PDB file of C-alpha atoms (C1' of nucleotides) in Angstrom:
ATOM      1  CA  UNK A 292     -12.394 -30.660 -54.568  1.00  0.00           C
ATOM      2  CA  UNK A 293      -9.366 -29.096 -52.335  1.00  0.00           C
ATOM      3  CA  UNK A 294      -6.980 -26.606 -53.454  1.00  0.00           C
ATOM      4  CA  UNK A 295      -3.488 -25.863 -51.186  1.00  0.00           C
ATOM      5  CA  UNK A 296      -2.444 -22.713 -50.326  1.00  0.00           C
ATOM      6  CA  UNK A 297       1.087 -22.709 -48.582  1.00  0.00           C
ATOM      7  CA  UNK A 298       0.568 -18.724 -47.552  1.00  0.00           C
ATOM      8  CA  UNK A 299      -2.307 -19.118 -45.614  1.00  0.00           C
ATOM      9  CA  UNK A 300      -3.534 -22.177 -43.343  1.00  0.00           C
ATOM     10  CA  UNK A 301      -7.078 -22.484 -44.934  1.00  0.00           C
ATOM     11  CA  UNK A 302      -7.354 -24.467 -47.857  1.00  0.00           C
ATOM     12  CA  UNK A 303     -10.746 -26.312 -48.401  1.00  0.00           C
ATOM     13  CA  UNK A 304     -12.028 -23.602 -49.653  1.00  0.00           C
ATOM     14  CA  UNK A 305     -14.142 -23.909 -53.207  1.00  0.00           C
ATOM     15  CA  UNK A 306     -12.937 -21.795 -55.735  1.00  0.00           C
ATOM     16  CA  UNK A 307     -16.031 -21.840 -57.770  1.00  0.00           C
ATOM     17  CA  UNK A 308     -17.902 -20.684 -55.478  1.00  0.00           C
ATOM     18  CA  UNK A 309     -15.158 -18.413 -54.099  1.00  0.00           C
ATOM     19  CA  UNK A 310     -14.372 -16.931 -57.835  1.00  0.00           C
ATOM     20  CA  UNK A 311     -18.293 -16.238 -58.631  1.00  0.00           C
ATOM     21  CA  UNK A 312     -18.654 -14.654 -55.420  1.00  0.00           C
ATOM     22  CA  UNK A 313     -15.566 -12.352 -55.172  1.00  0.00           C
ATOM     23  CA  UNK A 314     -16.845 -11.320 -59.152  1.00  0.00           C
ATOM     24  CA  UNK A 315     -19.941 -10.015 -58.057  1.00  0.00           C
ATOM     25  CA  UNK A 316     -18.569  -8.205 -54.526  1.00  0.00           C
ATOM     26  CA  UNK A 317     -19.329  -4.643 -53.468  1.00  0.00           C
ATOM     27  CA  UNK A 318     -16.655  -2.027 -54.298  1.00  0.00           C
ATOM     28  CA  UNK A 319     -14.889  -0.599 -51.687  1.00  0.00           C
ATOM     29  CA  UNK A 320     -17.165   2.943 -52.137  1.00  0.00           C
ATOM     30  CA  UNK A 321     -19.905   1.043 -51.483  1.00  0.00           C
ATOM     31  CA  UNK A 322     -19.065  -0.739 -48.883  1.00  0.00           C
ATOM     32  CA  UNK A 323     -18.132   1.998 -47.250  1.00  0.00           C
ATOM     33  CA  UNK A 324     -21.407   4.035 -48.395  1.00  0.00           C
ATOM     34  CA  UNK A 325     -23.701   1.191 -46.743  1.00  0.00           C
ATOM     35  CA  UNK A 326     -21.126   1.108 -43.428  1.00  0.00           C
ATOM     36  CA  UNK A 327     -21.515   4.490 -42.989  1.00  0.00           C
ATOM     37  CA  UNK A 328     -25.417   4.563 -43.211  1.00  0.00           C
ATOM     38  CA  UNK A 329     -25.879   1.875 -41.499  1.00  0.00           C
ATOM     39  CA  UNK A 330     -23.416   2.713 -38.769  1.00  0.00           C
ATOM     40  CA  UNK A 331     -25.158   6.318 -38.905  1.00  0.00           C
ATOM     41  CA  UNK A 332     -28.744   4.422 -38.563  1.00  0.00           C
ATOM     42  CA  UNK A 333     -27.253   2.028 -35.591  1.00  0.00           C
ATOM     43  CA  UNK A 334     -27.507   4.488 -32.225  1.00  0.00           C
ATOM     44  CA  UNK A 335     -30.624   5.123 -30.492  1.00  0.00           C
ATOM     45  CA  UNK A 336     -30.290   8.694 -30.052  1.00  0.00           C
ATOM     46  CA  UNK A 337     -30.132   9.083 -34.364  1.00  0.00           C
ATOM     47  CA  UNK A 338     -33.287   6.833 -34.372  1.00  0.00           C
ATOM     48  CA  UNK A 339     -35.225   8.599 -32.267  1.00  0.00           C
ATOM     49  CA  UNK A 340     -34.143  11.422 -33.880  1.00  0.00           C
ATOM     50  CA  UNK A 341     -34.491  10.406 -38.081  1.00  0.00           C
ATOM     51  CA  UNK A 342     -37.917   8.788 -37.005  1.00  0.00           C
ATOM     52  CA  UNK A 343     -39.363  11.970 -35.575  1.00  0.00           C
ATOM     53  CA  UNK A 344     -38.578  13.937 -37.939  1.00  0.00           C
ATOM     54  CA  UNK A 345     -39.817  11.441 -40.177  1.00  0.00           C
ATOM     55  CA  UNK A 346     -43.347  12.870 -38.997  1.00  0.00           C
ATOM     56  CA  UNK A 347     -42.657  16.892 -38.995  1.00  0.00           C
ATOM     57  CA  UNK A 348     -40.321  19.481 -39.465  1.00  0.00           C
ATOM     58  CA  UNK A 349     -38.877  20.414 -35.930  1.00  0.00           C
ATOM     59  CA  UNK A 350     -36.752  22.220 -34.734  1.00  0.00           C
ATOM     60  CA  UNK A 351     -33.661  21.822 -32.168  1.00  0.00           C
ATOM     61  CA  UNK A 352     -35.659  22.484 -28.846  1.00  0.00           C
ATOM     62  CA  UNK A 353     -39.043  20.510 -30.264  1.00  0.00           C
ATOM     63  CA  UNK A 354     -36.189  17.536 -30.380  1.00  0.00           C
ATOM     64  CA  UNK A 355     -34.255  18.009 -26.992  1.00  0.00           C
ATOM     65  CA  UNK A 356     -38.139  17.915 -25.682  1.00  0.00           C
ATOM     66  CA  UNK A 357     -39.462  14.780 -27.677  1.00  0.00           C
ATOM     67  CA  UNK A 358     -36.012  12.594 -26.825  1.00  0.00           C
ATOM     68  CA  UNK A 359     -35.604  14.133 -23.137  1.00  0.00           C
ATOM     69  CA  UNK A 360     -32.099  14.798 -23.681  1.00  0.00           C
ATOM     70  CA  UNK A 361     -29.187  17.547 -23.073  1.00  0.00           C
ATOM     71  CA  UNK A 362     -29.320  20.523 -26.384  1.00  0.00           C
ATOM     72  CA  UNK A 363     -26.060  19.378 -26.668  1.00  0.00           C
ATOM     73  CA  UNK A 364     -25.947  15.626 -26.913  1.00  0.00           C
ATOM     74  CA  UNK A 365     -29.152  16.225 -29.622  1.00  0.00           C
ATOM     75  CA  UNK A 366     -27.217  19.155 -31.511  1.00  0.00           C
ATOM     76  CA  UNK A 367     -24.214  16.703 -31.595  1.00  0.00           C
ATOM     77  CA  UNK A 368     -25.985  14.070 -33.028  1.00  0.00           C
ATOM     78  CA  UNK A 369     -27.469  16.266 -35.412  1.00  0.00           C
ATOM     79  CA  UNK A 370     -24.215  17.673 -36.618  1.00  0.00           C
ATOM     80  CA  UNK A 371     -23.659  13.614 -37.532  1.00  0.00           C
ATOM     81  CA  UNK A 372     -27.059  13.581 -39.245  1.00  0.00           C
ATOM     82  CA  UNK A 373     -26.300  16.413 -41.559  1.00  0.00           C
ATOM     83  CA  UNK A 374     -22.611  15.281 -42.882  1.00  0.00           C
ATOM     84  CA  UNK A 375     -24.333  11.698 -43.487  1.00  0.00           C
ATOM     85  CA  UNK A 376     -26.678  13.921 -45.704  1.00  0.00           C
ATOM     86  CA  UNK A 377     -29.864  12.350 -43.626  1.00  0.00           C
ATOM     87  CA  UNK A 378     -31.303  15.216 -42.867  1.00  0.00           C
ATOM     88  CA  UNK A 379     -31.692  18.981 -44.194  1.00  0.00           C
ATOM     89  CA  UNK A 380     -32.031  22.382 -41.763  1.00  0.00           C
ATOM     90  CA  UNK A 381     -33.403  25.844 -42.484  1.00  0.00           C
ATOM     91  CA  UNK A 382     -32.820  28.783 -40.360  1.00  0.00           C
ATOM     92  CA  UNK A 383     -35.660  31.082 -39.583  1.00  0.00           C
ATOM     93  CA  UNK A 384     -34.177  33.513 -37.309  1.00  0.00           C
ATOM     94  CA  UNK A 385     -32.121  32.117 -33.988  1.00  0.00           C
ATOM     95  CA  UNK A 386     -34.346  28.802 -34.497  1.00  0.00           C
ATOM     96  CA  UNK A 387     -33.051  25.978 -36.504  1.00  0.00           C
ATOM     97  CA  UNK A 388     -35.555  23.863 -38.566  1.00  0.00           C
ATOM     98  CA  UNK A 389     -34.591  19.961 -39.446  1.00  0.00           C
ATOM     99  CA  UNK A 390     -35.766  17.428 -41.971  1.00  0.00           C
ATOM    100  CA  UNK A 391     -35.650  14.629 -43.343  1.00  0.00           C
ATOM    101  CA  UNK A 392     -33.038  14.937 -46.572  1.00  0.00           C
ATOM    102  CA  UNK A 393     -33.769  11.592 -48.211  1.00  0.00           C
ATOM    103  CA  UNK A 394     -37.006   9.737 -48.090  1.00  0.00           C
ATOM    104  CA  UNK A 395     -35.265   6.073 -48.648  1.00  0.00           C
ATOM    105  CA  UNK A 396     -34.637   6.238 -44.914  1.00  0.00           C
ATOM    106  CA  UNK A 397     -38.524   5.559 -44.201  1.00  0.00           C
ATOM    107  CA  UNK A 398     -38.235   2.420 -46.562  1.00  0.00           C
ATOM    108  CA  UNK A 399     -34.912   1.484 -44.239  1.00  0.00           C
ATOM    109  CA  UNK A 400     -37.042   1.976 -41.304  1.00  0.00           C
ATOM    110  CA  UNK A 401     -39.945  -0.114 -42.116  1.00  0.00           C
ATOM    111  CA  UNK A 402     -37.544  -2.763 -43.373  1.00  0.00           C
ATOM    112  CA  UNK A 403     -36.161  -2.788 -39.843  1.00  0.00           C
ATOM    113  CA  UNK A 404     -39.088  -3.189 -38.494  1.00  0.00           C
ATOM    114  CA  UNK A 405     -40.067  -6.283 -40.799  1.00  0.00           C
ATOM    115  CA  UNK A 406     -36.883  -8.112 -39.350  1.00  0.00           C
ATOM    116  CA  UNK A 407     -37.781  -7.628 -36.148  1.00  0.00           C
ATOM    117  CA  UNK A 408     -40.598  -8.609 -36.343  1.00  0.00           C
ATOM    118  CA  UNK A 409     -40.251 -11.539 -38.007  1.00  0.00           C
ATOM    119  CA  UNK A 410     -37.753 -13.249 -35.803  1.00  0.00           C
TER     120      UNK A 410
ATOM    121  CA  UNK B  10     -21.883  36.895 -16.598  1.00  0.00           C
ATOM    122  CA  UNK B  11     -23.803  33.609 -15.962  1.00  0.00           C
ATOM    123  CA  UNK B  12     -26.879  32.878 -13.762  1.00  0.00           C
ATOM    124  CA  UNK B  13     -28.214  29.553 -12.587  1.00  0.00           C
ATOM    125  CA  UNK B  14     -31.561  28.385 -14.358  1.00  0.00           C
ATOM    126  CA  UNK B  15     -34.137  26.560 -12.255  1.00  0.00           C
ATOM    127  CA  UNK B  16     -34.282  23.353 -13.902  1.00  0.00           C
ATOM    128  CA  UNK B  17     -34.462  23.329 -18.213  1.00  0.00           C
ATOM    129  CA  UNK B  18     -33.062  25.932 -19.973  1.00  0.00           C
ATOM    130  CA  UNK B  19     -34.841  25.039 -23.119  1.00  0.00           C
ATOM    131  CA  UNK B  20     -38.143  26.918 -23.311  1.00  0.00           C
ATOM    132  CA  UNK B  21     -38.829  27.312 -27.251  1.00  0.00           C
ATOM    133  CA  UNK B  22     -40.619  24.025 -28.242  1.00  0.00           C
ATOM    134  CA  UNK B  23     -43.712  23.801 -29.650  1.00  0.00           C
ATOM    135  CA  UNK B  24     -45.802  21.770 -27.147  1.00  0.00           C
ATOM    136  CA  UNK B  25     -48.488  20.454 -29.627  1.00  0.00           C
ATOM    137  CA  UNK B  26     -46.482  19.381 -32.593  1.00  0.00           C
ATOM    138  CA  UNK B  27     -43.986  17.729 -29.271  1.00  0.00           C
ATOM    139  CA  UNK B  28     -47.118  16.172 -27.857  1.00  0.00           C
ATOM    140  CA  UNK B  29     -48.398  15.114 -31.340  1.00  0.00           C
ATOM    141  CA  UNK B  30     -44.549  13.372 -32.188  1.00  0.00           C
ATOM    142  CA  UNK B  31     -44.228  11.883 -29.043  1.00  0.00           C
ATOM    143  CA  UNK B  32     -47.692  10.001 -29.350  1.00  0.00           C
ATOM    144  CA  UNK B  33     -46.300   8.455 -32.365  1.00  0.00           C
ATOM    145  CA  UNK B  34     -42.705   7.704 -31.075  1.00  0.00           C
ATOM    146  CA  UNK B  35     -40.898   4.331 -31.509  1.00  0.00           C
ATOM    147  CA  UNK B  36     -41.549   2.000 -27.790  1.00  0.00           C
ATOM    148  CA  UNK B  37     -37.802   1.208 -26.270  1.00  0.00           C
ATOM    149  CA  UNK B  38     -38.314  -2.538 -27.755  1.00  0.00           C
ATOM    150  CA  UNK B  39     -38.949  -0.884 -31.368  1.00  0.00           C
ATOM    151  CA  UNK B  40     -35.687   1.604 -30.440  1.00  0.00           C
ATOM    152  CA  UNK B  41     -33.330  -1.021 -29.457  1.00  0.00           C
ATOM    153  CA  UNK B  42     -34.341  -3.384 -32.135  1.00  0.00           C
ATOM    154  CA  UNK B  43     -33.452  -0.788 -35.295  1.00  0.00           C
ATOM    155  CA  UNK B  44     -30.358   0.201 -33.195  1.00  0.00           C
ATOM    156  CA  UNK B  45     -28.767  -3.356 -32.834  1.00  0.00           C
ATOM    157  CA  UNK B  46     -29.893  -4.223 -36.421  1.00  0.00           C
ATOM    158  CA  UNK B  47     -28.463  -1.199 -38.180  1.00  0.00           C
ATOM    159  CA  UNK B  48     -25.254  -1.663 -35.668  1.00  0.00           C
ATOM    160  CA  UNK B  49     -24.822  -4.813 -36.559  1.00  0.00           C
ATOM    161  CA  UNK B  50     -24.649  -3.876 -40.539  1.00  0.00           C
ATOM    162  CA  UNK B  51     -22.528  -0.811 -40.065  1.00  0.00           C
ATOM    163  CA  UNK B  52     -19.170  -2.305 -40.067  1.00  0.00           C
ATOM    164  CA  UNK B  53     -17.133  -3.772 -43.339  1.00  0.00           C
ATOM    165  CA  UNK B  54     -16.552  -7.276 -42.675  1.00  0.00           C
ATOM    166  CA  UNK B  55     -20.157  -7.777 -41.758  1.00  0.00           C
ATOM    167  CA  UNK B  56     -21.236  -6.054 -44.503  1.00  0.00           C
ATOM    168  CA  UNK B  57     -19.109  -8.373 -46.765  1.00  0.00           C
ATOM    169  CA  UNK B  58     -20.179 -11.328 -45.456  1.00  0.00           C
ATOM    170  CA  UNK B  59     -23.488 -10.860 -45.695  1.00  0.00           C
ATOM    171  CA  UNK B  60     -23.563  -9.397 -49.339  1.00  0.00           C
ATOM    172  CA  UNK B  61     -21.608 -12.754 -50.309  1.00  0.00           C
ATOM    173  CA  UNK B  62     -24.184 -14.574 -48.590  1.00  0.00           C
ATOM    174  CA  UNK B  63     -26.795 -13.040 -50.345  1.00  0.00           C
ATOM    175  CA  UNK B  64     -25.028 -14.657 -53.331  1.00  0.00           C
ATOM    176  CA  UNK B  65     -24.512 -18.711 -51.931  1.00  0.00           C
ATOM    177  CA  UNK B  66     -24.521 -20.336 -49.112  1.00  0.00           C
ATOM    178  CA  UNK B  67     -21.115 -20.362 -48.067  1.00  0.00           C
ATOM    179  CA  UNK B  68     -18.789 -22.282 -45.262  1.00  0.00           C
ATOM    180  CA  UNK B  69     -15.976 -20.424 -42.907  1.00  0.00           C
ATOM    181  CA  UNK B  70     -12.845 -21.032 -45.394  1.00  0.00           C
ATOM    182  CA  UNK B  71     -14.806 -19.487 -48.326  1.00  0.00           C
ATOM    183  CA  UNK B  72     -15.442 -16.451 -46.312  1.00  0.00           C
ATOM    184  CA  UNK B  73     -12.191 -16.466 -45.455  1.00  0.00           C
ATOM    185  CA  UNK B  74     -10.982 -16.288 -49.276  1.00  0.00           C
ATOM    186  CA  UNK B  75     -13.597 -13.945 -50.473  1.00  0.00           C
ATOM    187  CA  UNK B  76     -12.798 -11.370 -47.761  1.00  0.00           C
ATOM    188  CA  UNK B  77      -9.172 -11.904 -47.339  1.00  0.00           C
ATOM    189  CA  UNK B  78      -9.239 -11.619 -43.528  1.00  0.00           C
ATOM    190  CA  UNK B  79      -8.193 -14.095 -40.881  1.00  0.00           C
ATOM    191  CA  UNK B  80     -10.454 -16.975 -39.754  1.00  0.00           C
ATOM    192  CA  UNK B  81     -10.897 -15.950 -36.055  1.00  0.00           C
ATOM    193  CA  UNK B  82     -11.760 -12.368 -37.156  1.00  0.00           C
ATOM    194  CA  UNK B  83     -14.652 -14.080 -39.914  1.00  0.00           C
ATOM    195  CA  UNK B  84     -15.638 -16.641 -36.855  1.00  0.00           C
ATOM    196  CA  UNK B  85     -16.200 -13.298 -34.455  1.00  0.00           C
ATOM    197  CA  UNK B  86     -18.085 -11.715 -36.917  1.00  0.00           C
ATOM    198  CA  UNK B  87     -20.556 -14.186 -37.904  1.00  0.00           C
ATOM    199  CA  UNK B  88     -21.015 -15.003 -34.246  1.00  0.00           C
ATOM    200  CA  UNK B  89     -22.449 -11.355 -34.007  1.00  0.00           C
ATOM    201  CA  UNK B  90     -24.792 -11.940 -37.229  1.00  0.00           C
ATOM    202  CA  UNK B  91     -25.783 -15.158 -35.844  1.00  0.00           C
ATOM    203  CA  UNK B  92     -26.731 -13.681 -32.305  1.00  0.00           C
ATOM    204  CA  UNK B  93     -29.049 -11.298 -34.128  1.00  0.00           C
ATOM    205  CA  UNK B  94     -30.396 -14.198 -36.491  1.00  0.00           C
ATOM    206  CA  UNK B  95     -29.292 -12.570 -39.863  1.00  0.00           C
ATOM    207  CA  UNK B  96     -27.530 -15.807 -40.554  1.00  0.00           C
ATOM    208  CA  UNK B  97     -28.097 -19.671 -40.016  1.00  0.00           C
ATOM    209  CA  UNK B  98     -25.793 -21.858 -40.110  1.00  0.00           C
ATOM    210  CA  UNK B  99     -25.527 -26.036 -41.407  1.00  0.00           C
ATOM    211  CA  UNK B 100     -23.239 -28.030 -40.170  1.00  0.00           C
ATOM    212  CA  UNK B 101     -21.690 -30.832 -42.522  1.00  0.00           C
ATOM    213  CA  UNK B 102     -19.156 -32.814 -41.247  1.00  0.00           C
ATOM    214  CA  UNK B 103     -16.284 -30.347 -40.400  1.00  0.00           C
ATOM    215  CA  UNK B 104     -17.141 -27.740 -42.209  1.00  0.00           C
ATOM    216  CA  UNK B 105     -20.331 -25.018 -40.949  1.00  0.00           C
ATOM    217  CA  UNK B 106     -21.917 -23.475 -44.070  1.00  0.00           C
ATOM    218  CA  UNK B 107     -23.646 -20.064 -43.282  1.00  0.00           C
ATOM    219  CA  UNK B 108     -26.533 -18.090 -45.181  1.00  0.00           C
ATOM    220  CA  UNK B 109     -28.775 -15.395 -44.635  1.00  0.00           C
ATOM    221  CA  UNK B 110     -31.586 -16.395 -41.980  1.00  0.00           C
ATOM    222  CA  UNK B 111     -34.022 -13.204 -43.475  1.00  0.00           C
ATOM    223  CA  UNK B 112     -34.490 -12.187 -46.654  1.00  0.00           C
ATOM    224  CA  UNK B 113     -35.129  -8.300 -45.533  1.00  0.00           C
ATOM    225  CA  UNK B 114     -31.248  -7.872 -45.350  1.00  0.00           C
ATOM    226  CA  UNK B 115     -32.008  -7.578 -48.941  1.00  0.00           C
ATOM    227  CA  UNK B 116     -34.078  -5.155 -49.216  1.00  0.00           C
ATOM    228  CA  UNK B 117     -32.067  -3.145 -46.558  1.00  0.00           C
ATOM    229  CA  UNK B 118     -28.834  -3.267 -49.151  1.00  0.00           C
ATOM    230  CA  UNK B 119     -31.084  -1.931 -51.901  1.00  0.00           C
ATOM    231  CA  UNK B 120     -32.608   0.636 -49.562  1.00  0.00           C
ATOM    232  CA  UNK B 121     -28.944   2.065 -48.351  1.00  0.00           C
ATOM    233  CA  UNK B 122     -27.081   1.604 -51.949  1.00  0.00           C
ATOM    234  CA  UNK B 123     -30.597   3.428 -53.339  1.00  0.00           C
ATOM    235  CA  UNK B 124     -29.150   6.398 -51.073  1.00  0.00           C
ATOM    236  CA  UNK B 125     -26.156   6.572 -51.342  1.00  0.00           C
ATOM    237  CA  UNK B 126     -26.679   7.038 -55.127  1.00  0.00           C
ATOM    238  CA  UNK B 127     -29.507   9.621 -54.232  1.00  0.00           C
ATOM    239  CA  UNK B 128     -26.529  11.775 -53.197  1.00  0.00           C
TER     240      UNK B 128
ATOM    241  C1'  DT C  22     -24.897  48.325 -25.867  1.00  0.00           C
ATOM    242  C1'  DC C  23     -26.038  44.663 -22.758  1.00  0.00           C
ATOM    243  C1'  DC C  24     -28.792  40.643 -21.826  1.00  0.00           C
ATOM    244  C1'  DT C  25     -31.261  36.588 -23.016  1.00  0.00           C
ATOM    245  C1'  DT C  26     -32.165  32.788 -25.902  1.00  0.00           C
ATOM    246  C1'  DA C  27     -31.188  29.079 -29.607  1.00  0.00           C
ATOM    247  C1'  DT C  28     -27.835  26.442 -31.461  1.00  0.00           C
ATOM    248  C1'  DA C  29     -23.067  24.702 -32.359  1.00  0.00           C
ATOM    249  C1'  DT C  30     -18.722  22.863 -31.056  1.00  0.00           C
ATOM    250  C1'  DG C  31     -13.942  21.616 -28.906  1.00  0.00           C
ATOM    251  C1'  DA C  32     -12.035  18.830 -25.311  1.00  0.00           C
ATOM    252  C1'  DA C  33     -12.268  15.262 -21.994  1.00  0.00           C
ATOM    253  C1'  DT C  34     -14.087  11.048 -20.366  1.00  0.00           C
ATOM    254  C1'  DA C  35     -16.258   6.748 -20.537  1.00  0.00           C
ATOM    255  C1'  DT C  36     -17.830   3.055 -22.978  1.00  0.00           C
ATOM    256  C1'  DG C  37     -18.053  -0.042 -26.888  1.00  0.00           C
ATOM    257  C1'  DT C  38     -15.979  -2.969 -30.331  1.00  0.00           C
ATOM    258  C1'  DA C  39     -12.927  -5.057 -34.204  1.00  0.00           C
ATOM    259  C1'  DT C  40      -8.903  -7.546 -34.745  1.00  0.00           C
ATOM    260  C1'  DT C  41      -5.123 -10.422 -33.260  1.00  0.00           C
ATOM    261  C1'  DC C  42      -3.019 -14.077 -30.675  1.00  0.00           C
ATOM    262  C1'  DA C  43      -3.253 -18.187 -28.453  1.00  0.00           C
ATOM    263  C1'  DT C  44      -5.843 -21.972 -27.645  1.00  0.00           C
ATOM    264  C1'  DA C  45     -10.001 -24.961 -27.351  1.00  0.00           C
ATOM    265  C1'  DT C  46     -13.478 -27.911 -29.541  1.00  0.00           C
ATOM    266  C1'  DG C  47     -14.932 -31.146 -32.663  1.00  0.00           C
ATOM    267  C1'  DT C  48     -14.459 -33.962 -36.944  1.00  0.00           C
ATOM    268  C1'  DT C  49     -12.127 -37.058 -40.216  1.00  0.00           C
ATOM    269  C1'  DC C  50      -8.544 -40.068 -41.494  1.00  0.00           C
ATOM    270  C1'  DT C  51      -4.859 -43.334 -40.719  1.00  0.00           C
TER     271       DT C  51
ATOM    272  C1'  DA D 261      -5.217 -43.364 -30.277  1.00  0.00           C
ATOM    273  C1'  DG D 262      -2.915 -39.745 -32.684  1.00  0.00           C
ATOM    274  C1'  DA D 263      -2.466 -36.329 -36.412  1.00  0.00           C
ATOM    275  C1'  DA D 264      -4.394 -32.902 -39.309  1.00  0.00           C
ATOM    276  C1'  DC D 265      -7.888 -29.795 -40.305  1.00  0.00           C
ATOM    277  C1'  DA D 266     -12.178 -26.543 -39.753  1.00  0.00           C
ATOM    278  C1'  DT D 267     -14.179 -23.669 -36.731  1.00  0.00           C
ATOM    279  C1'  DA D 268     -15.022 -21.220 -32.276  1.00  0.00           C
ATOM    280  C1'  DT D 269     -13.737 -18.368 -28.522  1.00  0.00           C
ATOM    281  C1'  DG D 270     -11.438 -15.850 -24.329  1.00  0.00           C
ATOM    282  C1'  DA D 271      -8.280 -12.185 -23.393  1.00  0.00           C
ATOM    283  C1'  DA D 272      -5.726  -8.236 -24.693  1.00  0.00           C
ATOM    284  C1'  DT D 273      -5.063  -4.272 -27.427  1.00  0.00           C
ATOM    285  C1'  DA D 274      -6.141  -0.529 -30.283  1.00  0.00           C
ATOM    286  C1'  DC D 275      -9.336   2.431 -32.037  1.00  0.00           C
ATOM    287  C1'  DA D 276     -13.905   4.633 -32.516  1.00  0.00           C
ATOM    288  C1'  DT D 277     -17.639   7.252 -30.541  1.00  0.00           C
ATOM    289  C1'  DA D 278     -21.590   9.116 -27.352  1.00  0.00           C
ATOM    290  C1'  DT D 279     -22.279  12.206 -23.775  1.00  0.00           C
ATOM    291  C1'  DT D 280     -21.033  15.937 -20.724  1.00  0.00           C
ATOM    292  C1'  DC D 281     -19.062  20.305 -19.604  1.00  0.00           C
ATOM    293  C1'  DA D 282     -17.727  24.608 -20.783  1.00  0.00           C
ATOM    294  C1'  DT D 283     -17.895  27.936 -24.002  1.00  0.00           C
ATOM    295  C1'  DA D 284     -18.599  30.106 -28.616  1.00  0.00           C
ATOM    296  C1'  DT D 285     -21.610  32.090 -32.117  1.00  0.00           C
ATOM    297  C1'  DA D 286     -25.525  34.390 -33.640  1.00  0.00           C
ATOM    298  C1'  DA D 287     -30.055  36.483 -33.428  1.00  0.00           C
ATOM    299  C1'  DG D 288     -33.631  39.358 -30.948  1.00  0.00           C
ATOM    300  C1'  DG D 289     -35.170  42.387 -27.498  1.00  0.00           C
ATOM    301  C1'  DA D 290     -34.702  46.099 -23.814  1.00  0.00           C
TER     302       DA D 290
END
DNA sequence: TCCTTATATGAATATGTATTCATATGTTCT
DNA sequence: AGAACATATGAATACATATTCATATAAGGA
């Protein structure tokens, strides 16, 4: 069945479908939530980053080592991690210790991995 | 006053627990594939789309309706989700019907809405 | 106090990308 | 064949963002 719209050009849409669909839709927080971890999750740099420390504590330098990149690009992207609440820090004197803050992100990692692989 | 360093200023790391992460790092191939997947679901639309997909298979025009966006900025997007195989598509006379091509887009929305209620 | 080290951060630059506009492709109907 | 419709896409624009550079902050040691 076809419905007319005169606003807008498309109109074989099925508004069934279109009706049970929009019902069960994200709200806007989540949608937002889920862009921003995903968004947060989709730059190399945070990877490396949220999957090492998915093995150990480390700290700032132990980082700039393991991803072979400038203290300040890694401190940067750190400074992303934290307001994202991915990871966690501790101070022991001048040093700066980071963690992981939420486990789930392990689960969204090997998920990743499961689609590609799978392809 | 500032003096030249020879080539790293960074000289605090601890080498085994470096030595131990890096043996366990993510390969380039692993990197790039988490990074384009988690890109790919960090923006709105593309979220939207493919939570309504994980509802029904649905064509173009019923996209169009459920988001309330134009039909060439729906068409761009799915071409991206298509490129990285998180949707197929069925064509039927005119219209293209699209659904989700992995079923671990799923799990990834229950991972990242199971955070962002952690918080 | 002065110097060195560890980390953080503002500004600038370079690169990526989402949407719009205009148009192309392909299908159905008359 | 021609018209109407559904979808796709190239180019342009506007906006976001990753890295670098320079510098700031803060802690420890001489």
């Amino acid at each position: 069945m076809k419905f007319f719209s005169d606003s807008c050009e498309i109109q074989c849409f099925n508004s069934e479908k279109v009706a049970r669909v929009k019902e069960n839709s994200l709200n806007s927080e989540e949608v937002l939530g889920l862009t921003e971890i995903f968004k947060t999750m989709g730059d190399g740099t945070r990877i490396k980053i949220l999957h090492a420390l998915s093995q150990e504590e480390l700290c700032v330098c132990d980082l700039v080592e393991v991803l072979e990149m400038s203290q300040s690009a890694v401190s940067h992207q750190l400074r992303v991690l934290r307001n994202l609440r991915l990871v966690k820090h501790r101070k022991e004197g001048k040093m700066v210790y980071y963690s992981l803050d939420d486990e789930h992100i392990i689960n969204l990692f090997a998920q990743g991995l499961a689609h590609i692989r799978h392809r």
